[in-house]
Amino acid sequence: MPDDAGLQALREAARLSPDNLPLRRHLAGQLLAKGYLADAEAEFRATLALSPQDPELITGLADAFIRQSAFGEAMAALEPLLSVPGYPPAAGVLAARALLGEGDTAKAAYRYFEATSRDASVADQELEARITGASRPATPPPHGAAGGSPTAPPAVAPPPYAGAPAPPGAASPFLPSVPLPGDASTAEVERSGVSFADVAGMETVKEALRIKLLLPMQQPEMFAAFGKRAGGGVLLYGPPGAGKTHLARAAAGELGAAFVNVGLADILDMYIGNSERNLRATFDLARRNRPCVLFFDEVDALAGRRSDMRHAHGRQLVNQFLSELDGVDQHANEGVLVLAATNAPWYVDVAFRRPGRLDQPVFVPPPDQQARAAILRILCRDKPLAEMDYDAVAQVTEHFVGADLKGVVDRAVEAKLQQSLNAGRPIPLTTQDLLAAARSVRPTAVREWMGTARNYVMHANDSGAWDELMPWVKAKW
Ligand code: ADP
């Protein structure tokens, strides 16, 4: 494709003024619009170095990736945007496109309908048809409920995720329930290979979990003597990547319990009643495998505030969740410890905070310098190592969370592996390798998360539920 004169002039202008953000953004957008995808990708990347959290640049880069079928890269680019509540709806639609490209229809549907319910103008008929078509059961449902004639256009059927109202005036988009083949939980039972020794820092959090979860299971007589019973759950909240999932898995290992890791795709289903059924099946799976830690990730999407929901279906799912937590009798959930994680605890319905439910919110903070050094030590411990100065790496990785540090170590190890393969012998990892990798990893948006948290804690801290966050949001980020 020959460069047109306008584009050439833009390229030249950008070369002469490399720090001119609006100009570079315009050039990147033009390259994308005209189909110079590799050039657009490079330009978006370079411009992001000038303005790292710029939503327009991030979505532009993701778009360039998607058009090159690099769906995983697109999701990685979008991650910092998607992790902040209230992210731009256009980013949600791009994420849906990337997820669909990766074959993850359930998550694609969730992102798409969440985004379009907030801003109907980002709807994309072609994408919507692909999502609803792909998530349709293979056999046409009975009663003619969801199918209609074979030539009928695909019905629009958002999943009953919680917390996001449908666009005003929209017809009820939910399809009647149809029994799906093998309608049961898709979550699986794991044996956790990690324990609290594998979780660096977070001593206060670990202590809170020990008292809440582990001691009643390990010393039931003592708790019985004081009239306390095991059970109930904990809501882990904090910025993405800070280690909530890792901590939950470690709690299961510490207890010698089975671990069931439940994602949104295991529960949410577009057909009325199926999400509730999936939820019940998931609790039953945990009950059959007790002692068990049942972990719900992104729980705000299953347990959102009912007052925010336009559709009764979302509220039904929340009610089902509450009644599963309560159990049919006081022994129903014995030996089942529910841990739930969210980046947006303020979206969780307050009913979950009642005794015996997710009654203890526990903040999982971003690691301080000492904790970062400890996380790095754990992440590197089974690698060939030279003498390491983890403190030096911790010092230059301010605002990095556990997931980012894992990214740094993975990147350094990859480079080292390549060198070792070329040399034909293992070359140990050095501090310099980690420092170089740290320079190339962009940390998760902890600062943005703290900004959002600050708004809630300062202005909507209902009954002081998020007091624990106060010192964190008041600190400088
Ligand atoms: P979240 O669930 O909060 O988004 P994860 O638990 O998925 O975060 O964290 C991502 C990865 O970061 C984990 O798999 C683990 O390897 C690493 N990690 C995070 N926190 C810690 C920690 N405190 N100690 C050791 N590794 C950690």
PDB file of C-alpha atoms and ligand atoms in Angstrom, residues 198-202 238-247 249 295 297 341 343 364 367 371 374-375 378-379 401-404 406, ligand 1:
ATOM      1  CA  ASP A 198       4.800 -19.106  49.137  1.00  0.00           C
ATOM      2  CA  VAL A 199       3.072 -15.776  49.766  1.00  0.00           C
ATOM      3  CA  ALA A 200       5.564 -13.025  50.491  1.00  0.00           C
ATOM      4  CA  GLY A 201       4.679 -10.285  52.961  1.00  0.00           C
ATOM      5  CA  MET A 202       0.970  -9.704  53.718  1.00  0.00           C
ATOM      6  CA  GLY A 238      -7.484  -4.696  46.283  1.00  0.00           C
ATOM      7  CA  PRO A 239      -5.824  -3.665  43.038  1.00  0.00           C
ATOM      8  CA  PRO A 240      -5.567  -6.277  40.289  1.00  0.00           C
ATOM      9  CA  GLY A 241      -2.488  -8.465  40.387  1.00  0.00           C
ATOM     10  CA  ALA A 242      -1.813  -7.865  44.098  1.00  0.00           C
ATOM     11  CA  GLY A 243      -2.094 -11.579  44.840  1.00  0.00           C
ATOM     12  CA  LYS A 244      -5.712 -12.320  45.810  1.00  0.00           C
ATOM     13  CA  THR A 245      -5.946 -15.546  43.796  1.00  0.00           C
ATOM     14  CA  HIS A 246      -2.480 -16.604  44.911  1.00  0.00           C
ATOM     15  CA  LEU A 247      -3.481 -16.021  48.536  1.00  0.00           C
ATOM     16  CA  ARG A 249      -4.856 -20.919  46.620  1.00  0.00           C
ATOM     17  CA  PHE A 295     -12.838 -19.167  45.417  1.00  0.00           C
ATOM     18  CA  ASP A 297     -12.868 -14.291  41.226  1.00  0.00           C
ATOM     19  CA  ALA A 341     -12.030 -11.529  45.264  1.00  0.00           C
ATOM     20  CA  ASN A 343     -11.104  -5.081  42.479  1.00  0.00           C
ATOM     21  CA  VAL A 364      -4.864  -7.109  49.845  1.00  0.00           C
ATOM     22  CA  PRO A 367       3.469  -4.656  48.066  1.00  0.00           C
ATOM     23  CA  ALA A 371       7.466  -7.109  50.217  1.00  0.00           C
ATOM     24  CA  ALA A 374      10.430 -10.933  49.206  1.00  0.00           C
ATOM     25  CA  ILE A 375       8.114 -11.660  46.246  1.00  0.00           C
ATOM     26  CA  ILE A 378      10.094 -16.397  46.009  1.00  0.00           C
ATOM     27  CA  LEU A 379       9.623 -16.061  42.257  1.00  0.00           C
ATOM     28  CA  VAL A 401       2.274  -5.565  42.138  1.00  0.00           C
ATOM     29  CA  GLY A 402       2.977  -9.300  42.401  1.00  0.00           C
ATOM     30  CA  ALA A 403       1.676 -10.003  38.910  1.00  0.00           C
ATOM     31  CA  ASP A 404       3.990  -7.324  37.455  1.00  0.00           C
ATOM     32  CA  LYS A 406       6.119 -12.177  37.955  1.00  0.00           C
TER      33      LYS A 406
HETATM   34  P1  ADP B   1      -4.973 -11.029  41.731  1.00  0.00           P
HETATM   35  O1  ADP B   1      -5.793 -12.264  41.967  1.00  0.00           O
HETATM   36  O2  ADP B   1      -4.972 -10.085  42.901  1.00  0.00           O
HETATM   37  O3  ADP B   1      -5.288 -10.305  40.449  1.00  0.00           O
HETATM   38  P2  ADP B   1      -2.831 -12.941  41.429  1.00  0.00           P
HETATM   39  O4  ADP B   1      -3.016 -13.726  42.664  1.00  0.00           O
HETATM   40  O5  ADP B   1      -3.345 -13.541  40.167  1.00  0.00           O
HETATM   41  O6  ADP B   1      -3.439 -11.484  41.602  1.00  0.00           O
HETATM   42  O7  ADP B   1      -1.270 -12.589  41.290  1.00  0.00           O
HETATM   43  C1  ADP B   1      -0.562 -12.856  40.110  1.00  0.00           C
HETATM   44  C2  ADP B   1       0.731 -13.591  40.385  1.00  0.00           C
HETATM   45  O8  ADP B   1       1.621 -12.750  41.138  1.00  0.00           O
HETATM   46  C3  ADP B   1       0.570 -14.842  41.238  1.00  0.00           C
HETATM   47  O9  ADP B   1       0.329 -15.972  40.449  1.00  0.00           O
HETATM   48  C4  ADP B   1       1.909 -14.963  41.943  1.00  0.00           C
HETATM   49  O10 ADP B   1       2.838 -15.647  41.159  1.00  0.00           O
HETATM   50  C5  ADP B   1       2.387 -13.521  42.040  1.00  0.00           C
HETATM   51  N1  ADP B   1       2.213 -12.964  43.390  1.00  0.00           N
HETATM   52  C6  ADP B   1       1.331 -11.989  43.731  1.00  0.00           C
HETATM   53  N2  ADP B   1       1.463 -11.682  45.039  1.00  0.00           N
HETATM   54  C7  ADP B   1       2.420 -12.481  45.532  1.00  0.00           C
HETATM   55  C8  ADP B   1       3.008 -12.636  46.823  1.00  0.00           C
HETATM   56  N3  ADP B   1       2.629 -11.889  47.866  1.00  0.00           N
HETATM   57  N4  ADP B   1       3.984 -13.552  46.969  1.00  0.00           N
HETATM   58  C9  ADP B   1       4.392 -14.304  45.929  1.00  0.00           C
HETATM   59  N5  ADP B   1       3.894 -14.191  44.677  1.00  0.00           N
HETATM   60  C10 ADP B   1       2.915 -13.304  44.470  1.00  0.00           C
END
